[in-house]
Coordinates of N, CA and C in Angstrom, one line a residue:
X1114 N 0.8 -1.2 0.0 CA 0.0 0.0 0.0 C 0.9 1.3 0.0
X1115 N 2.1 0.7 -0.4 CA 3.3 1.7 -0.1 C 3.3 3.1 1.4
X1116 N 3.0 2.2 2.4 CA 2.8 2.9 3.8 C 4.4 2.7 4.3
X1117 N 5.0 3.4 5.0 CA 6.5 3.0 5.9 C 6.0 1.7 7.0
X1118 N 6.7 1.1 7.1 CA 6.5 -0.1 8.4 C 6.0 0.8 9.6
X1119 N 6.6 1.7 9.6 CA 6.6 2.3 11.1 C 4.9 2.9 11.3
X1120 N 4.6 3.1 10.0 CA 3.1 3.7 10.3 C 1.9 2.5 9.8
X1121 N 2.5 1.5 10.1 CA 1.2 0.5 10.2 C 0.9 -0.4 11.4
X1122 N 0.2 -0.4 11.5 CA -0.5 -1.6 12.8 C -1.5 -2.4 12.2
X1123 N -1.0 -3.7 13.1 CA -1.7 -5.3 12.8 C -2.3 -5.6 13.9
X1124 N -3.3 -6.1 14.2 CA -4.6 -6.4 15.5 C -4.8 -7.7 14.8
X1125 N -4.4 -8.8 15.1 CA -4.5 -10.4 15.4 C -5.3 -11.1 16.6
X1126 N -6.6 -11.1 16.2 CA -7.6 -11.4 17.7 C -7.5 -13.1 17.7
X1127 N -6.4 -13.9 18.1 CA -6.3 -15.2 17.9 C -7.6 -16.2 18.6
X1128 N -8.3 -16.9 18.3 CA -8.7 -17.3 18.9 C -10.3 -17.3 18.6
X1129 N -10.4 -16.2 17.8 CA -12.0 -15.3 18.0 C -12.7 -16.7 17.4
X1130 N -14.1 -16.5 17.5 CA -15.3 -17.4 16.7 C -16.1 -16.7 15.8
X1131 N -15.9 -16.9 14.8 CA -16.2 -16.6 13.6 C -17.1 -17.2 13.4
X1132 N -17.7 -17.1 12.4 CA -19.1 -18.0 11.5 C -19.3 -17.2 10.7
X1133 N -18.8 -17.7 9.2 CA -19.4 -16.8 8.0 C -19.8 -18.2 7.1
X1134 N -20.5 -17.8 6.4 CA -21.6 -18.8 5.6 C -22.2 -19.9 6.3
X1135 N -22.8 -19.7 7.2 CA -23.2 -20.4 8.1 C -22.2 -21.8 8.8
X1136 N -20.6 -21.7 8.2 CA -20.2 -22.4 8.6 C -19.2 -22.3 9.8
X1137 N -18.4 -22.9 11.2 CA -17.2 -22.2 11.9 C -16.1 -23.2 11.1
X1138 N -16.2 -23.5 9.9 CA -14.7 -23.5 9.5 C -13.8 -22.4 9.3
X1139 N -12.4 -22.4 8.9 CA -11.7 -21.2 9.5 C -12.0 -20.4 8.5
X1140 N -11.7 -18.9 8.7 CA -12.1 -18.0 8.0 C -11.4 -16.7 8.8
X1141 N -10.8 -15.7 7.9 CA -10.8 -14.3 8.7 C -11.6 -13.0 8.5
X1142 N -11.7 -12.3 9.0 CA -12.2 -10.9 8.4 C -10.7 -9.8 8.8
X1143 N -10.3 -9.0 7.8 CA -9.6 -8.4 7.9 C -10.8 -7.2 7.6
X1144 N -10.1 -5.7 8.0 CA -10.1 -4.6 7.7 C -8.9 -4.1 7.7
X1145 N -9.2 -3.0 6.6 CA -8.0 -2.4 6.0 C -8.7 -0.7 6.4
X1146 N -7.8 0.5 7.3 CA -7.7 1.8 7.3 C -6.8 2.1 7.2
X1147 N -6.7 3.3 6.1 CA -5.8 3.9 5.5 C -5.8 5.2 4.7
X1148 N -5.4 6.0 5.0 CA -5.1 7.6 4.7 C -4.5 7.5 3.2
X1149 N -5.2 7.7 2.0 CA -4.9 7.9 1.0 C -4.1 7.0 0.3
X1150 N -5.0 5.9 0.4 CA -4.3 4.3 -0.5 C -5.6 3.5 -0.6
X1151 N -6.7 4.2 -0.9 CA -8.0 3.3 -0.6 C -8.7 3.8 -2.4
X1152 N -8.7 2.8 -3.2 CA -9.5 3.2 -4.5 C -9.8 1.9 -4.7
X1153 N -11.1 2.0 -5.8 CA -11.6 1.1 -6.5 C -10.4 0.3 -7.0
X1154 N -9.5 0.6 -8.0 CA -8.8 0.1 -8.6 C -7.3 -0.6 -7.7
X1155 N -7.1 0.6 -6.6 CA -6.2 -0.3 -6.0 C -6.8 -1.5 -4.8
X1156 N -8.1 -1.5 -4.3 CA -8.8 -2.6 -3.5 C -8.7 -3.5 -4.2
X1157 N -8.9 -3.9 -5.3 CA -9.0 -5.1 -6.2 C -7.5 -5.7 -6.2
X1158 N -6.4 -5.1 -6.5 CA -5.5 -5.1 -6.4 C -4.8 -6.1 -4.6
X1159 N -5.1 -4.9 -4.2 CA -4.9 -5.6 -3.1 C -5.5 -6.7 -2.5
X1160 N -6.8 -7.1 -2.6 CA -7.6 -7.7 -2.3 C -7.1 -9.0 -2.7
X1161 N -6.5 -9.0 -4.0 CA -6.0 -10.5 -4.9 C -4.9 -10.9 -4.1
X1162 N -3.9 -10.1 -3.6 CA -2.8 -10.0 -2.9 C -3.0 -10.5 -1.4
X1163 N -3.4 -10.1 -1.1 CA -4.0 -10.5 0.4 C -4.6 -12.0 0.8
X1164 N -5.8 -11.9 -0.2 CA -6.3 -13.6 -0.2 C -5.7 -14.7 -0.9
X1165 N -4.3 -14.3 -1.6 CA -3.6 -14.7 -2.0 C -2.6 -15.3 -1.3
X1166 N -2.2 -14.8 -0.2 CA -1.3 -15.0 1.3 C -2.0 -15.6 1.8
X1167 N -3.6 -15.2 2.3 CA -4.3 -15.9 3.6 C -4.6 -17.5 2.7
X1168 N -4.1 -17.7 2.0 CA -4.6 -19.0 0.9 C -3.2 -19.6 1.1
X1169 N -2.3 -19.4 0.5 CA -1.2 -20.1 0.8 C -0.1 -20.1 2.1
X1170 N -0.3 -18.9 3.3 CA -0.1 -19.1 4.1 C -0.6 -19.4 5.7
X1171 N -1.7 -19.3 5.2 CA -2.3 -19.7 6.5 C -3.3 -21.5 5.9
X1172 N -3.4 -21.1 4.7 CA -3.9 -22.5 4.1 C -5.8 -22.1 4.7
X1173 N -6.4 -21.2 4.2 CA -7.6 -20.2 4.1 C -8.5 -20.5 2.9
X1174 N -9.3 -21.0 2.7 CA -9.7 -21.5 1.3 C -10.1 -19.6 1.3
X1175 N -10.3 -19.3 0.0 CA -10.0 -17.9 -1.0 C -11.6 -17.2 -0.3
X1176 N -12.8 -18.2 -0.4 CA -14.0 -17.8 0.1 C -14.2 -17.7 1.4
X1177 N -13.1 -17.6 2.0 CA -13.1 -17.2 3.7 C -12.5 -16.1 3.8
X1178 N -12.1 -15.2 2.9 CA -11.5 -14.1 3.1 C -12.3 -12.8 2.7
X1179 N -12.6 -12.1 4.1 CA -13.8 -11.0 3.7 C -12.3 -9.9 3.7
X1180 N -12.3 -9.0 3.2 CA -11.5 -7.9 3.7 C -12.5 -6.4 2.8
X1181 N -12.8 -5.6 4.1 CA -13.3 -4.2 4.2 C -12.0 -3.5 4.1
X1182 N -12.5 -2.0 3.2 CA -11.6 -0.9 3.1 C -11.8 0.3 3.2
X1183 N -11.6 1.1 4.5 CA -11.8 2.1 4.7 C -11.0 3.3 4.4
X1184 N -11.3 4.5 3.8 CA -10.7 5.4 3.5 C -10.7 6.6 4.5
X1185 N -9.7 6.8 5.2 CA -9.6 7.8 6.8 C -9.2 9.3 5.5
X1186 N -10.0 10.6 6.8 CA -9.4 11.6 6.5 C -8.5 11.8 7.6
X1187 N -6.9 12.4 7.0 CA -6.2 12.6 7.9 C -6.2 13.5 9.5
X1188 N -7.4 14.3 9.3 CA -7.6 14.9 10.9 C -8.8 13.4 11.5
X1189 N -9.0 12.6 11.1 CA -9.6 11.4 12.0 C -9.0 10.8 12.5
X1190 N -7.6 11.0 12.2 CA -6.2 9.9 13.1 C -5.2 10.6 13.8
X1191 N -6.0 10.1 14.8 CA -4.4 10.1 15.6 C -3.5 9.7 16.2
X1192 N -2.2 10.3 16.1 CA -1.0 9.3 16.2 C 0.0 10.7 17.1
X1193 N 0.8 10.3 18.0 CA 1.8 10.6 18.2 C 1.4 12.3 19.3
X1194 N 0.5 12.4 19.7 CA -0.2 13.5 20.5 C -0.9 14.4 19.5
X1195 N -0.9 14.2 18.2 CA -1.7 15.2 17.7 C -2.3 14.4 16.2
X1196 N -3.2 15.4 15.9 CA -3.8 14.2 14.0 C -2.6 14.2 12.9
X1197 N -2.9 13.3 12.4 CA -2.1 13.2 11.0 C -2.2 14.5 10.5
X1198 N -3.3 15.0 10.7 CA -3.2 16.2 9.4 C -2.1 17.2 9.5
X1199 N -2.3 17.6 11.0 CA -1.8 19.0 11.9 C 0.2 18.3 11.7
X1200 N -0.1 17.0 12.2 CA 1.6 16.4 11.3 C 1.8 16.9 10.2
X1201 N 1.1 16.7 9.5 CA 1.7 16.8 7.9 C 1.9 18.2 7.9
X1202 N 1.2 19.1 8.6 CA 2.0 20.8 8.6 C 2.8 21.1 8.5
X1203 N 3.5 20.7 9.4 CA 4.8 21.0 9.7 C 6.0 20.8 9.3

């Protein structure tokens, strides 16, 4: 999503109970938030990418992979005592 390492965070709820398609075989839901990396054309993209991993790394059949994509405005985050935006000021 071309983000720095340093400005991303991963939330791994191990354990959770899931049920999608009426089934509890395994499955994830990811969400994706992210300040100006969120389009139609790059979701698709990424989306192939992603369920692509949770398929051959976790061994995820392709139809257990929901992933949402939220598009943040930069004064809705905040990081580091103040918003992204008021960051990017300076």
């Amino acid at each position: 999503m071309g983000k720095p390492r340093e400005r991303i965070a991963v939330e791994v709820v191990a354990g959770a109970r899931l049920v999608h398609g009426a089934t509890r075989l395994p499955a994830t839901v990811i969400s994706i938030q992210s300040i100006g990396a969120v389009s139609a054309e790059d979701n698709v993209r990424h989306t192939a990418a992603i369920t692509e991993f949770c398929a051959n790394e976790l061994s995820l059949p392709k139809d257990k992979v929901v992933i949402t994509f939220h598009d943040l405005s930069p004064s809705t985050v905040g990081f580091n005592g103040t918003t992204v935006a008021e960051a990017n000021k300076a």
